[in-house]
Coordinates of N, CA and C in Angstrom, one line a residue:
M1 N 18.0 17.1 31.0 CA 18.8 16.1 30.2 C 17.9 15.2 29.4
S2 N 18.4 15.0 28.2 CA 17.6 14.1 27.3 C 17.8 12.6 27.6
Q3 N 16.7 11.9 27.2 CA 16.8 10.4 27.4 C 17.8 9.9 26.3
P4 N 18.5 8.7 26.6 CA 19.5 8.2 25.7 C 18.9 7.9 24.3
Y5 N 17.6 7.5 24.3 CA 17.1 7.1 23.0 C 16.6 8.3 22.2
E6 N 16.5 9.5 22.7 CA 16.1 10.7 22.0 C 17.0 11.1 20.9
T7 N 18.3 10.9 21.1 CA 19.3 11.1 20.0 C 19.1 10.2 18.9
L8 N 18.8 8.9 19.2 CA 18.5 7.9 18.2 C 17.2 8.2 17.5
Q9 N 16.2 8.7 18.2 CA 15.0 9.1 17.6 C 15.2 10.2 16.6
E10 N 16.0 11.2 16.9 CA 16.3 12.3 16.0 C 17.0 11.8 14.8
K11 N 17.9 10.9 14.9 CA 18.6 10.3 13.8 C 17.6 9.5 12.9
C12 N 16.7 8.8 13.5 CA 15.7 8.1 12.7 C 14.8 9.1 11.9
R13 N 14.5 10.2 12.5 CA 13.7 11.3 11.8 C 14.5 11.9 10.7
T14 N 15.8 12.1 10.9 CA 16.7 12.6 9.8 C 16.7 11.7 8.7
L15 N 16.7 10.4 8.9 CA 16.7 9.4 7.9 C 15.3 9.0 7.3
R16 N 14.3 9.9 7.8 CA 12.9 9.7 7.3 C 12.3 8.3 7.8
L17 N 12.7 8.0 9.0 CA 12.1 6.8 9.6 C 11.2 7.2 10.8
A18 N 10.3 8.1 10.5 CA 9.5 8.8 11.5 C 8.7 7.9 12.3
E19 N 8.0 6.9 11.7 CA 7.2 6.0 12.4 C 8.0 5.1 13.4
T20 N 9.1 4.7 13.0 CA 10.0 3.9 13.9 C 10.6 4.8 15.0
A21 N 10.8 6.1 14.7 CA 11.3 7.0 15.7 C 10.3 7.0 16.9
K22 N 9.0 7.1 16.5 CA 8.0 7.2 17.6 C 8.0 5.9 18.4
E23 N 8.2 4.8 17.7 CA 8.1 3.4 18.4 C 9.4 3.0 19.0
L24 N 10.5 3.7 18.8 CA 11.8 3.3 19.2 C 11.9 2.9 20.7
P25 N 11.4 3.7 21.6 CA 11.5 3.4 23.1 C 10.8 2.0 23.3
S26 N 9.7 1.7 22.8 CA 9.0 0.4 23.1 C 9.7 -0.7 22.4
L27 N 10.3 -0.5 21.2 CA 11.1 -1.5 20.5 C 12.4 -1.8 21.3
L28 N 13.0 -0.8 21.9 CA 14.2 -1.0 22.7 C 13.8 -1.8 24.0
R29 N 12.7 -1.4 24.6 CA 12.3 -2.2 25.8 C 12.0 -3.6 25.5
E30 N 11.3 -3.9 24.4 CA 11.0 -5.2 24.0 C 12.2 -6.0 23.7
A31 N 13.2 -5.4 23.0 CA 14.4 -6.1 22.7 C 15.2 -6.5 23.9
E32 N 15.2 -5.6 24.9 CA 15.9 -5.9 26.2 C 15.2 -7.0 26.9
A33 N 13.8 -6.9 27.0 CA 13.0 -7.9 27.7 C 13.2 -9.3 27.1
K34 N 13.2 -9.3 25.8 CA 13.3 -10.6 25.1 C 14.7 -11.1 24.7
G35 N 15.7 -10.3 25.0 CA 17.0 -10.6 24.8 C 17.4 -10.8 23.3
W36 N 16.8 -9.9 22.5 CA 17.0 -10.0 21.0 C 18.5 -9.8 20.7
T37 N 19.0 -10.5 19.7 CA 20.3 -10.3 19.1 C 20.2 -9.0 18.3
Y38 N 21.4 -8.5 17.9 CA 21.4 -7.3 17.1 C 20.6 -7.5 15.8
H39 N 20.8 -8.7 15.2 CA 20.2 -9.0 14.0 C 18.6 -9.0 14.2
E40 N 18.1 -9.6 15.3 CA 16.7 -9.6 15.5 C 16.2 -8.2 15.7
F41 N 16.9 -7.4 16.4 CA 16.5 -6.0 16.7 C 16.4 -5.2 15.4
I42 N 17.4 -5.3 14.6 CA 17.4 -4.6 13.3 C 16.3 -5.1 12.4
H43 N 16.1 -6.4 12.4 CA 15.0 -6.9 11.6 C 13.7 -6.4 12.0
E44 N 13.4 -6.4 13.3 CA 12.1 -5.8 13.8 C 12.0 -4.3 13.6
F45 N 13.1 -3.6 13.8 CA 13.2 -2.2 13.6 C 12.8 -1.8 12.1
L46 N 13.4 -2.5 11.2 CA 13.1 -2.2 9.8 C 11.7 -2.8 9.4
S47 N 11.4 -3.9 9.9 CA 10.0 -4.5 9.6 C 8.9 -3.5 10.1
H48 N 9.1 -2.9 11.2 CA 8.1 -2.0 11.7 C 8.0 -0.8 10.8
E49 N 9.0 -0.3 10.3 CA 9.0 0.9 9.4 C 8.3 0.5 8.1
M50 N 8.7 -0.7 7.6 CA 8.1 -1.2 6.3 C 6.6 -1.4 6.5
R51 N 6.1 -1.9 7.6 CA 4.7 -2.2 7.8 C 4.0 -0.8 7.9
C52 N 4.5 0.2 8.6 CA 3.9 1.5 8.6 C 3.8 2.1 7.3
R53 N 4.9 2.0 6.5 CA 4.9 2.6 5.2 C 3.8 2.0 4.3
E54 N 3.7 0.6 4.3 CA 2.7 -0.1 3.5 C 1.3 0.3 4.0
R55 N 1.1 0.5 5.2 CA -0.2 0.9 5.7 C -0.6 2.3 5.3
K56 N 0.4 3.2 5.4 CA 0.2 4.6 4.9 C -0.1 4.6 3.4
N57 N 0.7 3.9 2.7 CA 0.5 3.9 1.2 C -0.8 3.3 0.9
S58 N -1.3 2.3 1.5 CA -2.6 1.7 1.3 C -3.7 2.7 1.6
E59 N -3.5 3.4 2.8 CA -4.5 4.4 3.1 C -4.6 5.5 2.1
R60 N -3.4 5.9 1.6 CA -3.4 7.0 0.6 C -4.0 6.5 -0.7
L61 N -3.7 5.3 -1.1 CA -4.4 4.8 -2.3 C -5.9 4.6 -2.2
M62 N -6.3 4.2 -1.0 CA -7.8 4.1 -0.8 C -8.4 5.4 -0.8
K63 N -7.8 6.5 -0.3 CA -8.4 7.8 -0.3 C -8.4 8.3 -1.8
W64 N -7.4 8.1 -2.5 CA -7.3 8.5 -3.9 C -8.3 7.8 -4.8
A65 N -8.6 6.6 -4.5 CA -9.5 5.8 -5.3 C -10.9 6.3 -5.3
E66 N -11.3 6.9 -4.2 CA -12.7 7.5 -4.0 C -13.8 6.5 -4.1
F67 N -13.6 5.4 -3.4 CA -14.7 4.3 -3.4 C -15.9 4.9 -2.7
P68 N -17.1 4.6 -3.2 CA -18.3 5.1 -2.5 C -18.4 4.5 -1.1
E69 N -18.0 3.3 -0.9 CA -17.9 2.7 0.5 C -16.9 1.5 0.4
A70 N -16.5 1.0 1.5 CA -15.5 -0.1 1.6 C -16.2 -1.4 1.4
L71 N -16.4 -1.9 0.2 CA -17.1 -3.1 -0.1 C -16.0 -4.1 -0.5
T72 N -16.0 -5.3 0.2 CA -15.0 -6.3 -0.1 C -15.6 -7.6 -0.6
F73 N -14.7 -8.5 -1.0 CA -15.2 -9.8 -1.4 C -15.8 -10.6 -0.3
E74 N -15.5 -10.3 1.0 CA -16.0 -11.1 2.1 C -17.6 -10.9 2.2
N75 N -18.1 -9.8 1.7 CA -19.5 -9.6 1.8 C -20.2 -9.8 0.4
F76 N -19.4 -10.1 -0.6 CA -20.0 -10.3 -2.0 C -20.6 -11.6 -2.1
R77 N -21.9 -11.7 -2.5 CA -22.6 -12.9 -2.6 C -22.6 -13.4 -4.1
L78 N -21.6 -14.2 -4.4 CA -21.5 -14.7 -5.8 C -22.7 -15.5 -6.2
E79 N -23.3 -16.2 -5.3 CA -24.4 -17.1 -5.6 C -25.7 -16.3 -6.0
E80 N -25.7 -15.0 -5.7 CA -26.8 -14.1 -6.1 C -26.6 -13.5 -7.5
Q81 N -25.4 -13.7 -8.1 CA -25.1 -13.1 -9.3 C -25.4 -14.0 -10.5
T82 N -25.9 -13.4 -11.6 CA -26.2 -14.2 -12.8 C -25.2 -13.9 -13.9
A83 N -24.6 -12.7 -13.8 CA -23.8 -12.3 -14.9 C -22.3 -12.7 -14.8
I84 N -21.9 -13.2 -13.6 CA -20.5 -13.6 -13.4 C -20.5 -14.9 -12.6
G85 N -19.6 -15.8 -13.0 CA -19.5 -17.0 -12.2 C -18.2 -17.0 -11.4
E86 N -18.0 -18.1 -10.7 CA -16.8 -18.2 -9.8 C -15.5 -18.2 -10.6
K87 N -15.5 -18.9 -11.8 CA -14.3 -18.9 -12.6 C -14.0 -17.5 -13.1
Q88 N -15.0 -16.8 -13.6 CA -14.7 -15.4 -14.1 C -14.2 -14.5 -12.9
L89 N -14.8 -14.7 -11.8 CA -14.4 -13.9 -10.6 C -13.0 -14.1 -10.2
N90 N -12.6 -15.4 -10.2 CA -11.2 -15.8 -9.9 C -10.2 -15.2 -10.9
I91 N -10.6 -15.2 -12.2 CA -9.8 -14.6 -13.2 C -9.6 -13.1 -13.0
L92 N -10.7 -12.4 -12.6 CA -10.6 -11.0 -12.3 C -9.7 -10.7 -11.1
K93 N -9.8 -11.6 -10.1 CA -9.0 -11.4 -8.9 C -7.5 -11.6 -9.1
Q94 N -7.2 -12.3 -10.2 CA -5.7 -12.5 -10.5 C -5.1 -11.1 -11.0
L95 N -5.9 -10.2 -11.4 CA -5.5 -8.9 -11.8 C -4.6 -8.9 -13.1
S96 N -4.6 -9.9 -13.8 CA -3.8 -9.9 -15.0 C -4.3 -8.9 -16.0
W97 N -5.6 -8.6 -16.0 CA -6.2 -7.6 -16.9 C -5.6 -6.2 -16.6
V98 N -5.2 -6.0 -15.3 CA -4.5 -4.7 -15.0 C -3.1 -4.7 -15.5
D99 N -2.4 -5.8 -15.4 CA -1.0 -5.8 -15.9 C -1.0 -5.7 -17.4
E100 N -2.1 -6.1 -18.1 CA -2.2 -6.0 -19.5 C -2.8 -4.7 -20.0
C101 N -3.0 -3.8 -19.0 CA -3.5 -2.4 -19.3 C -5.0 -2.4 -19.9
F102 N -5.8 -3.3 -19.4 CA -7.2 -3.3 -19.8 C -8.0 -2.5 -18.8
T103 N -9.0 -1.7 -19.3 CA -9.9 -1.0 -18.4 C -11.1 -1.8 -18.2
L104 N -11.5 -1.9 -16.9 CA -12.7 -2.7 -16.6 C -13.9 -1.8 -16.4
I105 N -14.9 -2.0 -17.3 CA -16.1 -1.2 -17.2 C -17.3 -2.2 -16.9
M106 N -18.0 -1.9 -15.8 CA -19.1 -2.7 -15.4 C -20.4 -2.0 -15.8
M107 N -21.2 -2.7 -16.5 CA -22.5 -2.2 -17.0 C -23.6 -3.1 -16.6
G108 N -24.8 -2.6 -16.4 CA -26.0 -3.4 -16.1 C -27.0 -2.7 -15.3
P109 N -28.1 -3.3 -15.1 CA -29.2 -2.6 -14.3 C -28.8 -2.3 -12.9
T110 N -29.6 -1.4 -12.3 CA -29.4 -1.1 -10.9 C -29.6 -2.3 -10.0
G111 N -28.7 -2.4 -9.0 CA -28.9 -3.4 -7.9 C -28.4 -4.8 -8.2
V112 N -27.5 -4.9 -9.2 CA -27.0 -6.3 -9.5 C -25.7 -6.5 -9.0
G113 N -25.0 -5.5 -8.3 CA -23.8 -5.8 -7.7 C -22.6 -5.2 -8.4
K114 N -22.8 -4.3 -9.4 CA -21.6 -3.7 -10.1 C -20.7 -2.9 -9.2
T115 N -21.3 -2.1 -8.4 CA -20.5 -1.3 -7.5 C -19.8 -2.1 -6.5
H116 N -20.4 -3.1 -5.9 CA -19.8 -4.0 -4.9 C -18.6 -4.7 -5.6
L117 N -18.8 -5.3 -6.7 CA -17.8 -6.1 -7.4 C -16.6 -5.2 -7.8
S118 N -16.9 -4.0 -8.4 CA -15.8 -3.1 -8.8 C -15.0 -2.6 -7.6
T119 N -15.8 -2.2 -6.5 CA -15.1 -1.8 -5.3 C -14.2 -2.9 -4.7
A120 N -14.8 -4.1 -4.6 CA -14.0 -5.2 -4.0 C -12.8 -5.5 -4.9
L121 N -12.9 -5.4 -6.2 CA -11.7 -5.6 -7.1 C -10.7 -4.5 -6.9
G122 N -11.2 -3.3 -6.7 CA -10.3 -2.1 -6.5 C -9.5 -2.2 -5.2
I123 N -10.2 -2.6 -4.1 CA -9.6 -2.8 -2.8 C -8.6 -3.9 -2.9
H124 N -9.0 -5.0 -3.6 CA -8.1 -6.1 -3.7 C -6.8 -5.7 -4.5
A125 N -7.0 -4.9 -5.5 CA -5.8 -4.4 -6.3 C -4.9 -3.5 -5.4
I126 N -5.5 -2.6 -4.6 CA -4.8 -1.7 -3.8 C -4.0 -2.5 -2.8
E127 N -4.6 -3.6 -2.2 CA -3.8 -4.4 -1.3 C -2.6 -5.1 -1.9
R128 N -2.6 -5.2 -3.2 CA -1.5 -5.7 -3.9 C -0.6 -4.6 -4.5
G129 N -0.8 -3.4 -4.1 CA 0.1 -2.3 -4.5 C -0.3 -1.5 -5.7
Y130 N -1.4 -1.8 -6.3 CA -1.8 -1.0 -7.5 C -2.6 0.2 -7.1
Q131 N -2.5 1.2 -8.0 CA -3.3 2.5 -7.9 C -4.6 2.3 -8.6
V132 N -5.7 2.7 -8.0 CA -7.0 2.5 -8.5 C -7.8 3.8 -8.5
A133 N -8.6 3.9 -9.5 CA -9.6 5.0 -9.5 C -11.0 4.5 -9.8
F134 N -11.9 4.8 -8.9 CA -13.3 4.4 -9.0 C -14.0 5.5 -9.6
I135 N -14.6 5.3 -10.7 CA -15.4 6.4 -11.4 C -16.7 5.8 -11.8
S136 N -17.8 6.4 -11.3 CA -19.1 5.9 -11.7 C -19.4 6.3 -13.1
M137 N -20.3 5.5 -13.8 CA -20.6 5.8 -15.2 C -21.1 7.2 -15.4
D138 N -22.0 7.6 -14.6 CA -22.6 9.0 -14.8 C -21.5 10.1 -14.7
R139 N -20.6 9.9 -13.8 CA -19.4 10.8 -13.7 C -18.5 10.7 -14.9
L140 N -18.3 9.5 -15.4 CA -17.4 9.3 -16.5 C -18.0 10.0 -17.7
I141 N -19.3 9.9 -17.9 CA -20.0 10.4 -19.1 C -20.2 11.9 -19.1
Y142 N -20.6 12.4 -17.9 CA -21.1 13.8 -17.8 C -20.1 14.7 -17.3
V143 N -18.9 14.3 -16.8 CA -18.0 15.2 -16.3 C -16.8 15.4 -17.2

């Protein structure tokens, strides 16, 4: 005999709520333990699915971007840079250049932080729902 929630899980899968279908038993237990109202349960149910979809979308976009490594602003040392200041960096972080369809090309000698800055900007953009492609200059020119 099947568990009472298995029918609900199957309906979730039919509605393409696969992640929530997996989590349904623990969501139901938590709802019962905490005495959630119907509104609270539905809110948590849908929020869980949305969080999972956002995470999967972010993972897909990160894979598609093909960053050489996961470099973020947390490790970026602005004080070591001479080509860009804090104001310029904050302008780039606003991503208005993306909305205006500008392509960002970083050029300069080896070891000045171009890859770190461009990767950090790309990851920052992905976190805000943008699709990003990281292409090194040699690949752009020779491929």
